[in-house]
Amino acid sequence: MQFLVYILAYPFLWLISILPFRIFYCFSDVVYFIIYRIVGYRKKVVRANLALALPHLNDAERKEIEKKFYQHMCDMFLEMIKTMSISAEEMDRRFKVTNIDLVNEYAKKGKSVILVASHYASYEWLLTINPKIDFRGIAVYKKVANPYFDKLVRKIRSRFDTELIETRKAIPTMAQNQRDGILSMYGLASDQSPKLDRIFHSMKFMGVEVPVHTGAEMLAKKYDLSVVFVKVKKVRRGYYEATIIPIADNPKDYENFEITEKYLREVEKQIYEAPEFYLWTHKRWKHRVE
């Protein structure tokens, strides 16, 4: 059954990926109308999250953010499909990194890096920065349940020299690369809710006390990896700009959880600047600390 679903869906996904951008975004508008107006996908979750995280805004202001978010979400997931066929030249025009030299300075110092991102703007197209770095580019990801779609996701995300590893393989990979002296940059998105058996710290995120992921900090300290945050800005529809922000050059110099909190403060600033580009459909605040 999983294979049947895959072979039925694949031609449709490929057709979407080769659409000219003008038609592509017209199609996204149709998807938005279906997802938001007809299906109402996770609308209750989005509204609850916006009310919790942005209580200083009135209902009308949050409703406007809600509509813009759904439009952006449809664009973003379709843009991931677009990655199946988009050329490197076109991607370079649409996703720019303002200061890639900053992260390459770590390579000159012989330091591997953890790049922490958030589920904001185009986190999928972040993978296209790998041809521009002087590291082995590795993205840590959660395996898709359907093995055929998992293979497709890996193929899409690996088009621009990115190596994907499952979460459970992150520690062995880092340990092996350290032993072999392979300079690497590990990409992690660490702004969502952790599993209940992996909670080591909580803090206020968007004004609400919640458990937070601490894995990036723990790995950075264990393997002496510098930590940087990548802030992605949506310039206009289909165009993005990323900026690298240093978080911790020498992670062992920081108190426990200080790096985690510093990273999440950057995420907060990013969300407050333009909240419509954050992934509000996730149940980020489901485990609140009373």
Short mmCIF file of C-alpha atoms in Angstrom, two decimals:
data_model
loop_
_atom_site.label_atom_id
_atom_site.label_comp_id
_atom_site.label_asym_id
_atom_site.label_seq_id
_atom_site.Cartn_x
_atom_site.Cartn_y
_atom_site.Cartn_z
CA MET A 1 0.00 0.00 0.00
CA GLN A 2 2.84 2.41 0.82
CA PHE A 3 4.43 1.74 -2.56
CA LEU A 4 1.08 2.22 -4.31
CA VAL A 5 0.60 5.60 -2.66
CA TYR A 6 4.11 6.57 -3.70
CA ILE A 7 3.84 5.59 -7.38
CA LEU A 8 0.49 7.38 -7.64
CA ALA A 9 1.84 10.56 -6.00
CA TYR A 10 5.27 10.76 -7.65
CA PRO A 11 4.17 11.84 -11.19
CA PHE A 12 1.98 14.55 -9.66
CA LEU A 13 4.88 15.82 -7.52
CA TRP A 14 7.22 15.86 -10.50
CA LEU A 15 4.69 17.79 -12.57
CA ILE A 16 4.43 20.41 -9.81
CA SER A 17 8.21 20.69 -9.63
CA ILE A 18 8.60 21.58 -13.32
CA LEU A 19 5.88 24.24 -13.43
CA PRO A 20 7.11 27.75 -14.36
CA PHE A 21 7.22 29.89 -11.25
CA ARG A 22 4.28 32.11 -12.25
CA ILE A 23 2.03 29.07 -12.67
CA PHE A 24 3.65 27.38 -9.68
CA TYR A 25 2.56 30.16 -7.31
CA CYS A 26 -0.91 30.33 -8.88
CA PHE A 27 -1.18 26.64 -8.01
CA SER A 28 -0.03 27.45 -4.48
CA ASP A 29 -2.90 29.96 -4.21
CA VAL A 30 -5.33 27.18 -5.11
CA VAL A 31 -3.78 24.88 -2.51
CA TYR A 32 -4.03 27.68 0.06
CA PHE A 33 -7.76 28.11 -0.65
CA ILE A 34 -8.34 24.36 -0.18
CA ILE A 35 -6.15 23.96 2.92
CA TYR A 36 -7.27 27.12 4.70
CA ARG A 37 -10.79 27.88 3.49
CA ILE A 38 -12.18 24.38 2.90
CA VAL A 39 -10.18 21.84 4.95
CA GLY A 40 -9.13 24.19 7.76
CA TYR A 41 -5.97 22.16 8.37
CA ARG A 42 -4.94 22.47 12.06
CA LYS A 43 -6.69 25.81 12.28
CA LYS A 44 -7.52 25.31 15.98
CA VAL A 45 -3.86 24.58 16.75
CA VAL A 46 -2.66 27.64 14.84
CA ARG A 47 -5.15 29.95 16.55
CA ALA A 48 -4.31 28.58 20.00
CA ASN A 49 -0.57 28.98 19.35
CA LEU A 50 -0.96 32.55 18.08
CA ALA A 51 -3.12 33.53 21.06
CA LEU A 52 -0.60 32.00 23.47
CA ALA A 53 2.55 33.40 21.86
CA LEU A 54 1.23 36.80 20.73
CA PRO A 55 -1.22 37.90 23.45
CA HIS A 56 -0.32 41.56 22.90
CA LEU A 57 -2.07 41.48 19.50
CA ASN A 58 -5.83 41.73 19.07
CA ASP A 59 -8.00 39.14 17.30
CA ALA A 60 -7.99 40.96 13.98
CA GLU A 61 -4.19 41.27 13.96
CA ARG A 62 -3.75 37.59 14.77
CA LYS A 63 -6.29 36.64 12.09
CA GLU A 64 -4.25 38.53 9.51
CA ILE A 65 -1.07 36.71 10.61
CA GLU A 66 -2.98 33.41 10.42
CA LYS A 67 -3.99 33.96 6.78
CA LYS A 68 -0.49 35.07 5.77
CA PHE A 69 0.95 32.03 7.54
CA TYR A 70 -1.20 29.55 5.62
CA GLN A 71 -0.26 31.22 2.34
CA HIS A 72 3.42 30.99 3.24
CA MET A 73 3.12 27.38 4.46
CA CYS A 74 1.65 26.30 1.13
CA ASP A 75 4.42 28.14 -0.74
CA MET A 76 7.11 26.58 1.45
CA PHE A 77 6.03 22.96 1.12
CA LEU A 78 5.53 23.32 -2.62
CA GLU A 79 8.99 24.92 -2.83
CA MET A 80 10.37 21.75 -1.25
CA ILE A 81 8.81 19.83 -4.16
CA LYS A 82 10.27 22.40 -6.56
CA THR A 83 13.71 21.33 -5.30
CA MET A 84 13.24 18.09 -7.25
CA SER A 85 14.07 19.87 -10.50
CA ILE A 86 15.23 23.43 -9.83
CA SER A 87 18.67 24.30 -11.25
CA ALA A 88 21.59 25.36 -9.07
CA GLU A 89 21.67 28.73 -10.86
CA GLU A 90 18.00 29.41 -10.16
CA MET A 91 18.41 28.37 -6.53
CA ASP A 92 21.35 30.76 -6.12
CA ARG A 93 19.13 33.59 -7.34
CA ARG A 94 16.35 32.73 -4.93
CA PHE A 95 18.24 31.76 -1.76
CA LYS A 96 21.20 33.95 -0.83
CA VAL A 97 23.52 33.81 2.18
CA THR A 98 24.79 37.24 3.15
CA ASN A 99 27.90 36.22 5.10
CA ILE A 100 28.95 32.67 4.24
CA ASP A 101 32.59 33.71 4.79
CA LEU A 102 31.87 33.92 8.50
CA VAL A 103 31.11 30.22 8.81
CA ASN A 104 34.07 29.29 6.58
CA GLU A 105 36.37 31.07 9.04
CA TYR A 106 35.71 28.20 11.44
CA ALA A 107 37.04 25.74 8.86
CA LYS A 108 40.24 27.79 8.61
CA LYS A 109 40.57 27.42 12.39
CA GLY A 110 40.07 23.66 12.14
CA LYS A 111 36.72 23.81 13.97
CA SER A 112 33.63 21.85 13.04
CA VAL A 113 30.30 23.60 13.50
CA ILE A 114 26.72 22.97 14.57
CA LEU A 115 24.35 25.18 12.59
CA VAL A 116 21.07 25.56 14.47
CA ALA A 117 18.02 26.71 12.54
CA SER A 118 14.33 27.14 13.28
CA HIS A 119 11.14 26.16 11.49
CA TYR A 120 10.91 29.60 9.98
CA ALA A 121 10.71 30.96 6.40
CA SER A 122 12.43 28.48 4.05
CA TYR A 123 14.18 26.01 6.32
CA GLU A 124 14.02 23.43 3.50
CA TRP A 125 16.09 25.55 1.11
CA LEU A 126 18.77 26.00 3.78
CA LEU A 127 20.31 22.80 2.46
CA THR A 128 21.41 24.65 -0.65
CA ILE A 129 24.20 26.45 1.23
CA ASN A 130 26.37 23.32 1.31
CA PRO A 131 28.20 23.91 -2.00
CA LYS A 132 29.37 27.23 -0.54
CA ILE A 133 30.98 25.91 2.65
CA ASP A 134 34.42 24.43 3.33
CA PHE A 135 32.95 21.62 5.42
CA ARG A 136 31.29 18.27 4.94
CA GLY A 137 27.62 19.32 5.11
CA ILE A 138 25.41 17.02 7.20
CA ALA A 139 21.74 17.54 8.05
CA VAL A 140 20.13 15.66 10.92
CA TYR A 141 16.55 14.74 10.09
CA LYS A 142 13.59 12.67 11.32
CA LYS A 143 12.90 9.62 9.16
CA VAL A 144 9.62 9.57 7.18
CA ALA A 145 7.38 6.59 8.04
CA ASN A 146 6.77 5.62 4.40
CA PRO A 147 10.14 4.22 3.20
CA TYR A 148 9.51 5.24 -0.42
CA PHE A 149 8.74 8.85 0.50
CA ASP A 150 11.68 8.78 2.92
CA LYS A 151 13.93 7.86 -0.01
CA LEU A 152 12.40 10.68 -2.06
CA VAL A 153 12.90 13.22 0.74
CA ARG A 154 16.53 12.14 1.08
CA LYS A 155 16.99 12.47 -2.69
CA ILE A 156 15.45 15.96 -2.76
CA ARG A 157 17.39 17.22 0.23
CA SER A 158 20.67 15.73 -1.03
CA ARG A 159 20.62 17.48 -4.43
CA PHE A 160 22.92 20.25 -3.21
CA ASP A 161 25.73 18.18 -1.66
CA THR A 162 24.00 17.60 1.66
CA GLU A 163 24.41 14.31 3.50
CA LEU A 164 21.33 13.34 5.53
CA ILE A 165 21.55 11.27 8.68
CA GLU A 166 18.77 10.10 10.99
CA THR A 167 18.68 11.53 14.50
CA ARG A 168 19.84 8.23 16.05
CA LYS A 169 22.99 8.31 13.88
CA ALA A 170 24.05 11.84 14.83
CA ILE A 171 26.30 10.91 17.77
CA PRO A 172 28.12 8.02 16.03
CA THR A 173 28.68 10.19 12.94
CA MET A 174 30.09 13.09 14.96
CA ALA A 175 32.33 10.76 16.92
CA GLN A 176 33.67 9.10 13.76
CA ASN A 177 34.26 12.41 11.99
CA GLN A 178 36.14 13.71 15.03
CA ARG A 179 38.35 10.61 15.09
CA ASP A 180 39.01 10.91 11.35
CA GLY A 181 39.66 14.67 11.50
CA ILE A 182 36.83 15.44 9.05
CA LEU A 183 35.66 19.03 9.39
CA SER A 184 31.86 19.04 9.27
CA MET A 185 28.92 21.34 9.64
CA TYR A 186 25.88 19.69 11.24
CA GLY A 187 22.47 21.26 10.63
CA LEU A 188 19.78 20.89 13.29
CA ALA A 189 16.38 22.52 13.80
CA SER A 190 15.94 22.61 17.57
CA ASP A 191 12.98 24.89 18.24
CA GLN A 192 10.18 22.30 18.52
CA SER A 193 8.92 20.40 21.57
CA PRO A 194 11.18 17.55 22.78
CA LYS A 195 9.96 14.07 23.70
CA LEU A 196 8.92 13.77 27.32
CA ASP A 197 11.74 11.30 28.08
CA ARG A 198 14.32 13.76 26.65
CA ILE A 199 13.55 16.78 28.81
CA PHE A 200 16.54 18.27 30.65
CA HIS A 201 15.66 21.94 30.75
CA SER A 202 12.74 24.33 30.43
CA MET A 203 12.62 28.07 29.77
CA LYS A 204 10.26 30.79 28.61
CA PHE A 205 9.81 30.69 24.86
CA MET A 206 7.56 33.41 23.45
CA GLY A 207 6.56 34.17 27.04
CA VAL A 208 5.51 30.61 27.92
CA GLU A 209 7.52 28.20 30.10
CA VAL A 210 8.11 25.04 28.05
CA PRO A 211 10.59 22.15 27.81
CA VAL A 212 13.27 22.79 25.18
CA HIS A 213 15.65 20.72 23.07
CA THR A 214 19.17 20.74 24.52
CA GLY A 215 20.79 18.19 22.20
CA ALA A 216 22.63 20.71 20.04
CA GLU A 217 24.30 22.27 23.09
CA MET A 218 25.19 18.89 24.61
CA LEU A 219 26.74 17.68 21.34
CA ALA A 220 28.63 20.96 20.89
CA LYS A 221 30.20 20.62 24.33
CA LYS A 222 30.93 16.90 23.93
CA TYR A 223 32.71 17.27 20.57
CA ASP A 224 33.92 20.89 20.92
CA LEU A 225 31.81 22.19 18.04
CA SER A 226 31.26 25.91 17.50
CA VAL A 227 27.58 26.90 17.35
CA VAL A 228 26.02 29.33 14.88
CA PHE A 229 22.43 30.27 14.20
CA VAL A 230 21.13 30.80 10.68
CA LYS A 231 18.48 33.50 10.46
CA VAL A 232 16.37 33.25 7.31
CA LYS A 233 14.38 36.21 6.02
CA LYS A 234 11.67 36.02 3.36
CA VAL A 235 12.46 38.92 1.05
CA ARG A 236 9.45 38.36 -1.18
CA ARG A 237 7.53 35.42 -2.57
CA GLY A 238 10.02 32.77 -3.66
CA TYR A 239 13.09 34.71 -2.52
CA TYR A 240 14.98 34.30 0.76
CA GLU A 241 18.07 35.67 2.47
CA ALA A 242 20.04 33.90 5.20
CA THR A 243 22.46 35.44 7.71
CA ILE A 244 24.82 33.47 9.96
CA ILE A 245 24.86 34.64 13.61
CA PRO A 246 27.58 33.32 15.98
CA ILE A 247 26.21 31.76 19.16
CA ALA A 248 29.23 30.10 20.84
CA ASP A 249 32.77 29.79 19.49
CA ASN A 250 33.98 27.71 22.45
CA PRO A 251 30.90 25.97 23.91
CA LYS A 252 32.71 24.59 26.94
CA ASP A 253 33.14 28.16 28.21
CA TYR A 254 29.35 28.47 28.70
CA GLU A 255 27.19 27.43 31.64
CA ASN A 256 24.78 24.56 31.07
CA PHE A 257 21.79 25.58 28.91
CA GLU A 258 23.19 29.06 28.28
CA ILE A 259 23.80 28.24 24.61
CA THR A 260 20.29 26.79 24.25
CA GLU A 261 18.72 29.92 25.70
CA LYS A 262 20.88 32.21 23.57
CA TYR A 263 19.79 30.34 20.43
CA LEU A 264 16.09 30.43 21.31
CA ARG A 265 16.27 34.17 22.04
CA GLU A 266 17.43 34.61 18.44
CA VAL A 267 14.50 32.50 17.26
CA GLU A 268 12.11 34.67 19.27
CA LYS A 269 13.48 37.85 17.72
CA GLN A 270 13.05 36.33 14.28
CA ILE A 271 9.42 35.40 14.99
CA TYR A 272 8.50 38.80 16.44
CA GLU A 273 9.88 40.54 13.34
CA ALA A 274 7.48 38.67 11.01
CA PRO A 275 5.40 36.02 12.83
CA GLU A 276 3.58 34.86 9.69
CA PHE A 277 6.64 32.89 8.56
CA TYR A 278 6.90 30.61 11.62
CA LEU A 279 5.49 27.07 11.50
CA TRP A 280 2.45 27.59 13.74
CA THR A 281 0.86 24.21 12.89
CA HIS A 282 3.27 22.38 15.21
CA LYS A 283 2.12 21.85 18.80
CA ARG A 284 5.14 23.70 20.18
CA TRP A 285 3.48 24.60 23.47
CA LYS A 286 1.70 21.29 24.18
CA HIS A 287 3.90 20.54 27.24
CA ARG A 288 3.69 23.76 29.25
CA VAL A 289 5.40 24.02 32.62
CA GLU A 290 3.00 25.36 35.23
#
